[in-house]
């Protein structure tokens, strides 16, 4: 049976977790924005640096996830059935701390913003890859577009850069 003391303990631990999560989310948002700028300007050194920072933040996010899982397991052992941090925050605060519930909502909003930034970076990287593949095709065909299907020599033409005969 949950006691007021166990409520305060869990509330404090949730607050600590949310503090760490908010810090990691803010830092990751800055890294993703820097990464997008590096992708747009083709700054390879900057991309390498952001990759190192991003990997460190990913490890910190994994620690937050592990701690969240532990808190939910601890709550279940105390007889509280909550399958999310938001539900657990509602249970332990029992209307006394809307600030904790607001922080959980803010963390969710920040996570959606991070997903949006990640998707933007992915789209930018995909477009860059498409551009590079088109350049390679132009180089390989000597700038002459060959029909994909057809009859005669034009359908079996080879790339002039790779298969040029002397």
Tab-separated table of C-alpha atoms in Angstrom:
chain	number	residue	atom	x	y	z
A	1	UNK	CA	0.000	0.000	0.000
A	2	UNK	CA	1.445	3.400	-0.995
A	3	UNK	CA	2.308	5.776	1.824
A	4	UNK	CA	2.651	9.565	1.699
A	5	UNK	CA	6.383	9.095	2.237
A	6	UNK	CA	6.684	6.701	-0.716
A	7	UNK	CA	4.682	9.208	-2.784
A	8	UNK	CA	7.198	11.954	-1.925
A	9	UNK	CA	10.126	9.653	-2.716
A	10	UNK	CA	8.719	8.699	-6.102
A	11	UNK	CA	7.738	12.295	-6.799
A	12	UNK	CA	11.307	13.411	-6.052
A	13	UNK	CA	12.774	10.668	-8.244
A	14	UNK	CA	10.406	11.503	-11.101
A	15	UNK	CA	11.389	15.156	-10.760
A	16	UNK	CA	15.082	14.265	-10.878
A	17	UNK	CA	14.524	12.113	-13.950
A	18	UNK	CA	12.562	14.892	-15.648
A	19	UNK	CA	15.348	17.382	-14.888
A	20	UNK	CA	17.912	15.116	-16.559
A	21	UNK	CA	15.572	14.398	-19.465
A	22	UNK	CA	14.906	18.104	-20.048
A	23	UNK	CA	18.647	18.815	-20.068
A	24	UNK	CA	19.373	15.993	-22.518
A	25	UNK	CA	16.473	16.991	-24.767
A	26	UNK	CA	17.645	20.622	-24.912
A	27	UNK	CA	21.216	19.591	-25.700
A	28	UNK	CA	20.054	17.089	-28.322
A	29	UNK	CA	17.847	19.707	-29.968
A	30	UNK	CA	20.876	22.012	-30.261
A	31	UNK	CA	22.974	19.161	-31.697
A	32	UNK	CA	20.309	18.259	-34.268
A	33	UNK	CA	20.077	21.891	-35.382
A	34	UNK	CA	23.858	22.064	-35.670
A	35	UNK	CA	23.821	18.805	-37.608
A	36	UNK	CA	21.264	20.194	-40.056
A	37	UNK	CA	23.440	23.274	-40.583
A	38	UNK	CA	26.471	21.029	-41.131
A	39	UNK	CA	24.550	18.897	-43.633
A	40	UNK	CA	23.371	21.972	-45.514
A	41	UNK	CA	26.896	23.428	-45.759
A	42	UNK	CA	28.623	20.036	-46.257
A	43	UNK	CA	30.817	20.640	-43.200
A	44	UNK	CA	32.309	17.177	-42.703
A	45	UNK	CA	34.419	18.174	-39.679
A	46	UNK	CA	31.337	19.674	-38.054
A	47	UNK	CA	29.338	16.530	-38.815
A	48	UNK	CA	32.007	14.381	-37.171
A	49	UNK	CA	31.889	16.566	-34.060
A	50	UNK	CA	28.101	16.524	-33.875
A	51	UNK	CA	28.137	12.744	-34.279
A	52	UNK	CA	30.301	12.377	-31.173
A	53	UNK	CA	28.012	14.702	-29.202
A	54	UNK	CA	24.906	12.953	-30.526
A	55	UNK	CA	26.195	9.515	-29.483
A	56	UNK	CA	26.954	10.771	-25.960
A	57	UNK	CA	23.447	12.220	-25.698
A	58	UNK	CA	21.946	8.967	-26.991
A	59	UNK	CA	23.677	7.140	-24.128
A	60	UNK	CA	22.247	9.649	-21.651
A	61	UNK	CA	18.770	9.148	-23.144
A	62	UNK	CA	19.198	5.392	-22.732
A	63	UNK	CA	20.057	6.005	-19.065
A	64	UNK	CA	16.868	8.056	-18.717
A	65	UNK	CA	14.881	5.238	-20.323
A	66	UNK	CA	16.460	2.692	-17.971
A	67	UNK	CA	15.652	4.885	-14.946
A	68	UNK	CA	12.052	5.336	-16.171
A	69	UNK	CA	11.675	1.554	-16.405
A	70	UNK	CA	13.066	1.180	-12.881
A	71	UNK	CA	10.668	3.812	-11.499
A	72	UNK	CA	7.666	2.110	-13.092
A	73	UNK	CA	8.794	-1.271	-11.687
A	74	UNK	CA	9.278	0.277	-8.238
A	75	UNK	CA	5.786	1.779	-8.423
A	76	UNK	CA	4.293	-1.602	-9.377
A	77	UNK	CA	6.021	-3.178	-6.361
A	78	UNK	CA	4.306	-0.566	-4.192
A	79	UNK	CA	0.928	-1.436	-5.680
A	80	UNK	CA	0.650	1.417	-8.183
A	81	UNK	CA	-0.346	0.361	-11.669
A	82	UNK	CA	1.081	2.850	-14.134
A	83	UNK	CA	2.382	2.063	-17.589
A	84	UNK	CA	3.783	5.544	-18.243
A	85	UNK	CA	5.637	8.248	-16.385
A	86	UNK	CA	2.699	10.600	-16.890
A	87	UNK	CA	0.272	8.204	-15.217
A	88	UNK	CA	2.733	7.608	-12.397
A	89	UNK	CA	3.152	11.354	-11.893
A	90	UNK	CA	-0.640	11.663	-11.620
A	91	UNK	CA	-0.778	8.854	-9.066
A	92	UNK	CA	1.980	10.113	-6.785
A	93	UNK	CA	1.079	13.809	-6.902
A	94	UNK	CA	-2.664	13.172	-6.394
A	95	UNK	CA	-3.542	16.703	-7.441
A	96	UNK	CA	-0.976	18.288	-5.110
A	97	UNK	CA	1.634	18.958	-7.759
A	98	UNK	CA	0.296	19.991	-11.158
A	99	UNK	CA	3.823	21.219	-11.839
A	100	UNK	CA	5.072	17.604	-12.061
A	101	UNK	CA	2.346	16.677	-14.541
A	102	UNK	CA	3.134	19.800	-16.568
A	103	UNK	CA	6.804	18.803	-16.687
A	104	UNK	CA	5.834	15.368	-18.003
A	105	UNK	CA	3.736	17.024	-20.724
A	106	UNK	CA	6.625	19.355	-21.568
A	107	UNK	CA	8.972	16.374	-21.898
A	108	UNK	CA	6.514	14.755	-24.327
A	109	UNK	CA	6.279	17.950	-26.365
A	110	UNK	CA	10.060	18.221	-26.483
A	111	UNK	CA	10.314	14.612	-27.647
A	112	UNK	CA	7.923	15.308	-30.522
A	113	UNK	CA	10.036	18.347	-31.450
A	114	UNK	CA	13.141	16.135	-31.422
A	115	UNK	CA	11.381	13.647	-33.698
A	116	UNK	CA	10.541	16.487	-36.087
A	117	UNK	CA	14.153	17.712	-36.117
A	118	UNK	CA	15.410	14.173	-36.719
A	119	UNK	CA	12.988	13.730	-39.600
A	120	UNK	CA	14.102	17.061	-41.110
A	121	UNK	CA	17.726	15.927	-40.955
A	122	UNK	CA	16.828	12.582	-42.504
A	123	UNK	CA	15.014	14.278	-45.399
A	124	UNK	CA	17.986	16.598	-45.954
A	125	UNK	CA	20.404	13.648	-45.965
A	126	UNK	CA	18.177	11.704	-48.400
A	127	UNK	CA	18.015	14.647	-50.790
A	128	UNK	CA	21.787	15.042	-50.634
A	129	UNK	CA	22.195	11.331	-51.388
A	130	UNK	CA	19.816	11.599	-54.341
A	131	UNK	CA	21.788	14.572	-55.652
A	132	UNK	CA	25.073	12.669	-55.377
A	133	UNK	CA	23.611	9.610	-57.129
A	134	UNK	CA	22.387	11.828	-59.971
A	135	UNK	CA	25.855	13.364	-60.296
A	136	UNK	CA	27.434	9.906	-60.411
A	137	UNK	CA	24.973	8.883	-63.133
A	138	UNK	CA	25.818	11.975	-65.174
A	139	UNK	CA	29.532	11.261	-64.837
A	140	UNK	CA	29.103	7.566	-65.659
A	141	UNK	CA	27.028	8.211	-68.796
A	142	UNK	CA	29.048	11.166	-69.997
A	143	UNK	CA	26.040	13.403	-69.590
A	144	UNK	CA	24.040	11.536	-72.219
A	145	UNK	CA	20.901	9.968	-70.882
A	146	UNK	CA	20.358	6.492	-72.268
A	147	UNK	CA	16.906	4.948	-72.570
A	148	UNK	CA	16.302	2.242	-70.035
A	149	UNK	CA	14.294	0.078	-72.426
A	150	UNK	CA	14.494	-0.154	-76.184
A	151	UNK	CA	16.038	-1.831	-79.145
A	152	UNK	CA	19.432	-1.462	-80.688
A	153	UNK	CA	22.736	-0.254	-79.341
A	154	UNK	CA	21.258	2.603	-77.299
A	155	UNK	CA	19.655	0.148	-74.870
A	156	UNK	CA	22.973	-1.634	-74.311
A	157	UNK	CA	25.267	1.400	-74.164
A	158	UNK	CA	27.898	1.433	-71.486
A	159	UNK	CA	29.038	4.244	-69.224
A	160	UNK	CA	31.852	6.150	-70.912
A	161	UNK	CA	33.795	6.740	-67.718
A	162	UNK	CA	33.874	3.174	-66.458
A	163	UNK	CA	33.835	1.153	-69.678
A	164	UNK	CA	35.580	3.418	-72.133
A	165	UNK	CA	37.356	1.446	-74.824
A	166	UNK	CA	40.599	2.707	-76.368
